[in-house]
mmCIF file of C-alpha atoms in Angstrom:
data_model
loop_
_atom_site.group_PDB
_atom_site.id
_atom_site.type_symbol
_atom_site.label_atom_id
_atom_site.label_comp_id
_atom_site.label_asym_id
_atom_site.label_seq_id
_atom_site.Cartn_x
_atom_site.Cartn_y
_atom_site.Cartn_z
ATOM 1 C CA UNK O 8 0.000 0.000 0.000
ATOM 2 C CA UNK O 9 0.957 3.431 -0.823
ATOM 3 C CA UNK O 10 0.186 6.665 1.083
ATOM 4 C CA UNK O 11 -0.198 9.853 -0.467
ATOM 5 C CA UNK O 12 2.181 12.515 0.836
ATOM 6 C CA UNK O 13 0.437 15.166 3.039
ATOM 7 C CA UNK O 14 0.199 14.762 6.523
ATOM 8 C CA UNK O 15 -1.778 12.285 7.672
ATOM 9 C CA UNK O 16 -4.677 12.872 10.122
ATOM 10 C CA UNK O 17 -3.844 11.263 13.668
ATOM 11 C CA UNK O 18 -6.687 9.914 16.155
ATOM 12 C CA UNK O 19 -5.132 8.796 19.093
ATOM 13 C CA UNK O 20 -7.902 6.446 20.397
ATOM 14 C CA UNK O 21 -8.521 6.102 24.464
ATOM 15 C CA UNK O 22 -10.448 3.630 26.099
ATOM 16 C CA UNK O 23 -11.593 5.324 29.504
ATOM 17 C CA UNK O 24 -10.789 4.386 32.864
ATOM 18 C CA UNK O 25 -12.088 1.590 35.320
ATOM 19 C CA UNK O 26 -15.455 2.073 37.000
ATOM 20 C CA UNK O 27 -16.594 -0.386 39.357
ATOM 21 C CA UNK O 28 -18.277 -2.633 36.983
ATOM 22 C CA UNK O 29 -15.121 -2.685 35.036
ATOM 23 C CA UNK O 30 -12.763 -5.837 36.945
ATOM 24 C CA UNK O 31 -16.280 -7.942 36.927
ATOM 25 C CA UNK O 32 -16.303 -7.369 33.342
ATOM 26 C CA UNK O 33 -19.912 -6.301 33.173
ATOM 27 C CA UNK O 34 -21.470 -5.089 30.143
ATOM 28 C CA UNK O 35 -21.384 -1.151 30.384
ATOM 29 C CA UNK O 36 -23.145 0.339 27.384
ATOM 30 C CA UNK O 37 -25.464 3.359 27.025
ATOM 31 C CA UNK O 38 -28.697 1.768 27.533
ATOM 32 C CA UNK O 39 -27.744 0.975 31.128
ATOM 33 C CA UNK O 40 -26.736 3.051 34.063
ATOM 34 C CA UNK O 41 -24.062 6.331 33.322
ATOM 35 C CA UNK O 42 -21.346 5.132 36.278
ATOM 36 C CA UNK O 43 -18.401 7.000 37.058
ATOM 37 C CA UNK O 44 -14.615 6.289 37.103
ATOM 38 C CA UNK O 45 -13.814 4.471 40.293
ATOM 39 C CA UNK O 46 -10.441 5.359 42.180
ATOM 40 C CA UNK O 47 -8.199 3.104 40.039
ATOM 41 C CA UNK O 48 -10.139 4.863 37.135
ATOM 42 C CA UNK O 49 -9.010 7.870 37.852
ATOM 43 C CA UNK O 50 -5.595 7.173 38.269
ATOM 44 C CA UNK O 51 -5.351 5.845 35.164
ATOM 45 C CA UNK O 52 -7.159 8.569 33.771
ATOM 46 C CA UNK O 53 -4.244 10.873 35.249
ATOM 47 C CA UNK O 54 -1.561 8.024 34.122
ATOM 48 C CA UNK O 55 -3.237 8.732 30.117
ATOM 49 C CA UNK O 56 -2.835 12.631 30.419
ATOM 50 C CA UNK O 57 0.767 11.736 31.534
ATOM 51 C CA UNK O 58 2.003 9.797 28.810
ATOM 52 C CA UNK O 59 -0.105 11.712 26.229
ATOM 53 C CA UNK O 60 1.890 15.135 27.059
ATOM 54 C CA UNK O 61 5.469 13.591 25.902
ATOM 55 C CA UNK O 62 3.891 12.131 22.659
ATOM 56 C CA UNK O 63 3.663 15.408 20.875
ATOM 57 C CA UNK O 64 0.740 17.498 20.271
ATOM 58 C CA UNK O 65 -2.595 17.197 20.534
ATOM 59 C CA UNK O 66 -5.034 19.876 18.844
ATOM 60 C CA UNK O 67 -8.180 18.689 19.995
ATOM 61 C CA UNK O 68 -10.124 16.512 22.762
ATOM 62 C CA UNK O 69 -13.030 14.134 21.344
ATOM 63 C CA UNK O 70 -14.964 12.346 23.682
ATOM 64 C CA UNK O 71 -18.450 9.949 24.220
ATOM 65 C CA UNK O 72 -21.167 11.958 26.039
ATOM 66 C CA UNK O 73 -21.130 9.085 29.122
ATOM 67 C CA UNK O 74 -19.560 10.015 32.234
ATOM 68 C CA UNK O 75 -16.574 7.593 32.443
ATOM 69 C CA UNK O 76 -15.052 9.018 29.107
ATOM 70 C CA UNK O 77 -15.652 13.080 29.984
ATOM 71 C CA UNK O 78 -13.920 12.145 32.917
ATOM 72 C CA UNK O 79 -11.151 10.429 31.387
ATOM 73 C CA UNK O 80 -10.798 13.285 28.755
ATOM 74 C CA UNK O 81 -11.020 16.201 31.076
ATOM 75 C CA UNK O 82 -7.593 14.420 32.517
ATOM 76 C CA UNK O 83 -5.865 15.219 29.537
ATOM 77 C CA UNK O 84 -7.518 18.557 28.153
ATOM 78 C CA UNK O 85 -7.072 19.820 31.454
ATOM 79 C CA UNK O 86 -3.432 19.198 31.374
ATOM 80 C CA UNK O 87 -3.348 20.527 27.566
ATOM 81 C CA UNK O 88 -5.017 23.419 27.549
ATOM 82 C CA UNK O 89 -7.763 21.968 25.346
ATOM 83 C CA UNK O 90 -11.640 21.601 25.793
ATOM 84 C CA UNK O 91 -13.160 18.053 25.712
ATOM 85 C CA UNK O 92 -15.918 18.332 22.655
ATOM 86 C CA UNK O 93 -18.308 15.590 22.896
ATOM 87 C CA UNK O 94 -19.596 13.531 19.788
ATOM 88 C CA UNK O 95 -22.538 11.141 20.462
ATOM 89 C CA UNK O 96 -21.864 8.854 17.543
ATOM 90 C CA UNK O 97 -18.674 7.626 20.077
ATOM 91 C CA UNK O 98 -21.099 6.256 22.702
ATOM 92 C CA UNK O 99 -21.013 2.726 23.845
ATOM 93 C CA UNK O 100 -23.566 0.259 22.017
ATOM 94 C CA UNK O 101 -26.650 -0.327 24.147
ATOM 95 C CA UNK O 102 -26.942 -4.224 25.186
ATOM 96 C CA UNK O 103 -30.385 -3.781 26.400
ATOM 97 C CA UNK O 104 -31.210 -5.788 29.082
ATOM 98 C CA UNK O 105 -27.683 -7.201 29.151
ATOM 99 C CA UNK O 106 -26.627 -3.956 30.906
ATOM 100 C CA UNK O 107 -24.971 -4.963 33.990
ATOM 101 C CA UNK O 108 -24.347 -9.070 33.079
ATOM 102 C CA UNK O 109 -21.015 -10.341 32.704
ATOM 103 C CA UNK O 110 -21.008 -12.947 29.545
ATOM 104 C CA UNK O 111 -21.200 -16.042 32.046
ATOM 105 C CA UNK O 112 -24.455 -14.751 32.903
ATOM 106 C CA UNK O 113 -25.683 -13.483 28.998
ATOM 107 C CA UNK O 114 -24.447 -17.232 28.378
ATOM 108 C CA UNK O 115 -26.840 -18.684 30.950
ATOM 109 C CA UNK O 116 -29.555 -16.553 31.020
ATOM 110 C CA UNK O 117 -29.761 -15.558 26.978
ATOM 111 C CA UNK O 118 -27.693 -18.506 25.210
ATOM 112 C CA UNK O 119 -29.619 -18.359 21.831
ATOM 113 C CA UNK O 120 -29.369 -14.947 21.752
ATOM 114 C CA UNK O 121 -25.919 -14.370 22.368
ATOM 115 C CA UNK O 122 -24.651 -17.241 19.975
ATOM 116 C CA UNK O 123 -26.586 -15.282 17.171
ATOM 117 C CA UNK O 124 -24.961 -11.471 18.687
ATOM 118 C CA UNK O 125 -21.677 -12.921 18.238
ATOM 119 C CA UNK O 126 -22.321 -14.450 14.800
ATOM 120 C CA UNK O 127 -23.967 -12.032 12.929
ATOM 121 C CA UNK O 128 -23.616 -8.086 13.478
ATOM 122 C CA UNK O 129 -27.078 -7.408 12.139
ATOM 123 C CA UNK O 130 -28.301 -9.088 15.988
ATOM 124 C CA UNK O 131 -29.781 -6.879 18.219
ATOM 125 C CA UNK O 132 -28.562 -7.624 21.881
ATOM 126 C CA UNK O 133 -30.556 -8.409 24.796
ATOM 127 C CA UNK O 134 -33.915 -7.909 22.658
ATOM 128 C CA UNK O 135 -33.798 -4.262 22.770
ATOM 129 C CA UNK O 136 -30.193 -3.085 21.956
ATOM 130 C CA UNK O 137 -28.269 -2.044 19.539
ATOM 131 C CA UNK O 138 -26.973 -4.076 16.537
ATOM 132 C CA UNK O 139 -23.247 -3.511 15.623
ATOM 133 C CA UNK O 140 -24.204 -2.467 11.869
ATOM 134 C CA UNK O 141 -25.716 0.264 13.641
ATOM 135 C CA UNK O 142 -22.411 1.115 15.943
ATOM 136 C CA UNK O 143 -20.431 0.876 12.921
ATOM 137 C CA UNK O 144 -22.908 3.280 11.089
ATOM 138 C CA UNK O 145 -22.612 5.957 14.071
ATOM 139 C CA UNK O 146 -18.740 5.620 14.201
ATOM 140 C CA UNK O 147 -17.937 5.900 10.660
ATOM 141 C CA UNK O 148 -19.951 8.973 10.504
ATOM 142 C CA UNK O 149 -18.086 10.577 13.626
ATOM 143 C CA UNK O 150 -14.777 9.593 12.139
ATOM 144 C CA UNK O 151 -15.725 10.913 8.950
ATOM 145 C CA UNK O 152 -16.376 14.152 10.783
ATOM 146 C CA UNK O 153 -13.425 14.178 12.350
ATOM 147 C CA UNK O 154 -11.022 13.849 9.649
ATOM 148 C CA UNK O 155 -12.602 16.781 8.137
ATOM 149 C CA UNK O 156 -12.590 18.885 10.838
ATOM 150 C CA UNK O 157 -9.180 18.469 12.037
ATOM 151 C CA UNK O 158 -7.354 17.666 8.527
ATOM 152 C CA UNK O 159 -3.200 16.449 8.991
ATOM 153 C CA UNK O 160 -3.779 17.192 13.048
ATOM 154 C CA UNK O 161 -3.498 15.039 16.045
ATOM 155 C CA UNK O 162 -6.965 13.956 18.033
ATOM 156 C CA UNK O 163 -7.279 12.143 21.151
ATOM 157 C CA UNK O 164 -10.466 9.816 21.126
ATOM 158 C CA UNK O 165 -12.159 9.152 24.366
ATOM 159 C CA UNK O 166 -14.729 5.881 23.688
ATOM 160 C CA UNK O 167 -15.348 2.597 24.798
ATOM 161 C CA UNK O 168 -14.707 -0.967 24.025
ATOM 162 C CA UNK O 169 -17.329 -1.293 20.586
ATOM 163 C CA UNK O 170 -16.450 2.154 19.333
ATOM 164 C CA UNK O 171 -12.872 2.125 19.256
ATOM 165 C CA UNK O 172 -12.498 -1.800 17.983
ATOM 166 C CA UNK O 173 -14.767 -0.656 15.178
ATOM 167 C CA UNK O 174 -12.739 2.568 14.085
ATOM 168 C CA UNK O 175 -9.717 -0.201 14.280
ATOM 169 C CA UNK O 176 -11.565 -2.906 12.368
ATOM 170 C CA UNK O 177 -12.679 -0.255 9.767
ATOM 171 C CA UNK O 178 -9.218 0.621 9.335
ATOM 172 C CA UNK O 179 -7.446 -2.467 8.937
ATOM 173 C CA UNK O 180 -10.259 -3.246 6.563
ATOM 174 C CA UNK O 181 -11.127 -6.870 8.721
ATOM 175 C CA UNK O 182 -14.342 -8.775 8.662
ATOM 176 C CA UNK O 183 -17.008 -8.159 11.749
ATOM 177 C CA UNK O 184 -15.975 -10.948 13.290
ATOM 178 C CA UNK O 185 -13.124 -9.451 14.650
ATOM 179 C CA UNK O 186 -14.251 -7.220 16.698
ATOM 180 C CA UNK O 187 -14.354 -10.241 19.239
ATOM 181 C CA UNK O 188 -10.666 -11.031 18.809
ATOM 182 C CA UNK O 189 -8.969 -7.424 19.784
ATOM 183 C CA UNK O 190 -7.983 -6.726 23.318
ATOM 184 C CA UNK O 191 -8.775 -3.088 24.535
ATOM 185 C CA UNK O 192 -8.011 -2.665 28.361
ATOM 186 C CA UNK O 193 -9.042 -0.436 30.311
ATOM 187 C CA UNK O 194 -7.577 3.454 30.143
ATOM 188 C CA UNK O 195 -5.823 1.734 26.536
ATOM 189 C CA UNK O 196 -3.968 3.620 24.465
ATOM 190 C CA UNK O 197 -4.166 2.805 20.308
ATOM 191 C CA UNK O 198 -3.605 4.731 17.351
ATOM 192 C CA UNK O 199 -4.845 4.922 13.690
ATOM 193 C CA UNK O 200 -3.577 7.409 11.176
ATOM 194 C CA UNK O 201 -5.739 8.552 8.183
ATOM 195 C CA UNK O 202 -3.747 9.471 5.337
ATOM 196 C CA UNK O 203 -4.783 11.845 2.459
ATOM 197 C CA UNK O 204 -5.419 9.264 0.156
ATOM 198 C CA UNK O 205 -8.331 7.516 1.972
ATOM 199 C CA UNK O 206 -6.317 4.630 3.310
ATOM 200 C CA UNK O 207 -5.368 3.900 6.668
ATOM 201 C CA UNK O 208 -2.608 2.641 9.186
ATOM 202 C CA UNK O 209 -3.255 1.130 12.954
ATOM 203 C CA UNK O 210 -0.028 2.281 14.560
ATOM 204 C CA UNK O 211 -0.622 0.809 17.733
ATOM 205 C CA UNK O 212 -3.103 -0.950 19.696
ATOM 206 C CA UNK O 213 -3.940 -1.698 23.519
ATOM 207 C CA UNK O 214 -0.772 0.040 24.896
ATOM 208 C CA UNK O 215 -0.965 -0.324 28.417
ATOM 209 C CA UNK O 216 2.626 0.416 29.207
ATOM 210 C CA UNK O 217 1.796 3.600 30.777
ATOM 211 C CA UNK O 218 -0.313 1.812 33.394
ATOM 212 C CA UNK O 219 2.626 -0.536 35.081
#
């Protein structure tokens, strides 16, 4: 693949921090409570806006409306001088009444229904959620938006676990099925870099080294 020259347009994409359903690994989406970052979350809220200050700049501060990633992002913008600007095509999916479960208990409680979520991305999950054709229909529009609004600049991207593997599977051009196989811990740090021809590079993904 060949890039066109120009500088590309950076979005350096953050998973926010812990909240206290994160170490039960409970599903967290929109449709469900709005919980805040616990204490660990916050730290590693702080330990983001650390790292992301020696990595060059940053022009702008993008984050999903829910609570965990304004607080996440208002770590860094604080420390940058920058505003956090919200975009509600970043929000989590909603897993209907899944909000709250871990996936032992979606497995037990909803097996048919999760067998078809995880095979098809036209499923809707937990009867009245939200399919991931339409996550990836939200997202692509936000990062559409984005790469014309900040052209050949540097954005940080505060989302959660569906948003950013999509903006990563959409860039590496891979089948739905992989959103399942991508690692994004909590407080994460990955980057993608648009490039002025319309193609894409994934730079880095679930960096967690400024977290130890």
């Amino acid at each position: 693949m060949t890039f066109a020259s120009g500088d590309p347009t950076t979005l350096l994409l953050v998973r926010h921090g812990e909240t206290a359903l994160t170490p039960e690994r409970r599903f967290s989406g929109s449709g469900g409570s709005d919980p805040e970052l616990s204490a660990t979350g916050r730290r590693q809220a702080e330990a983001v806006a650390g790292v992301l200050a020696t990595l060059g700049p940053v022009h702008a501060v993008v984050s999903s409306p829910l609570r965990r990633c304004r607080e996440t992002a208002a770590a860094t913008a604080g420390k940058l001088g920058l505003e956090v600007q919200v975009a509600a095509g970043l929000r989590e999916a909603d897993f209907g009444v899944w909000e709250g479960l871990t996936f032992a208990e979606i497995r037990a409680r909803y097996p048919e229904e999760l067998a078809e979520w995880l095979a098809s991305p036209a499923a809707v999950p937990g009867g009245t959620g939200e399919s991931m054709d339409s996550v990836t229909r939200r997202v692509e529009e936000s990062r559409d938006k984005l790469l014309a609004q900040f052209p050949g600049q540097r954005v940080l991207v505060v989302s959660h676990v569906a948003p950013l593997r999509t903006l990563v599977r959409l860039a590496l051009g891979a089948p739905p099925e992989s959103l399942f196989r991508m690692e994004l811990a909590a407080a994460s740090l990955s980057e993608v870099a648009y490039y002025p021809d319309g193609s894409a590079s994934v730079r880095s993904l679930n960096d967690t080294a400024h977290l130890r």
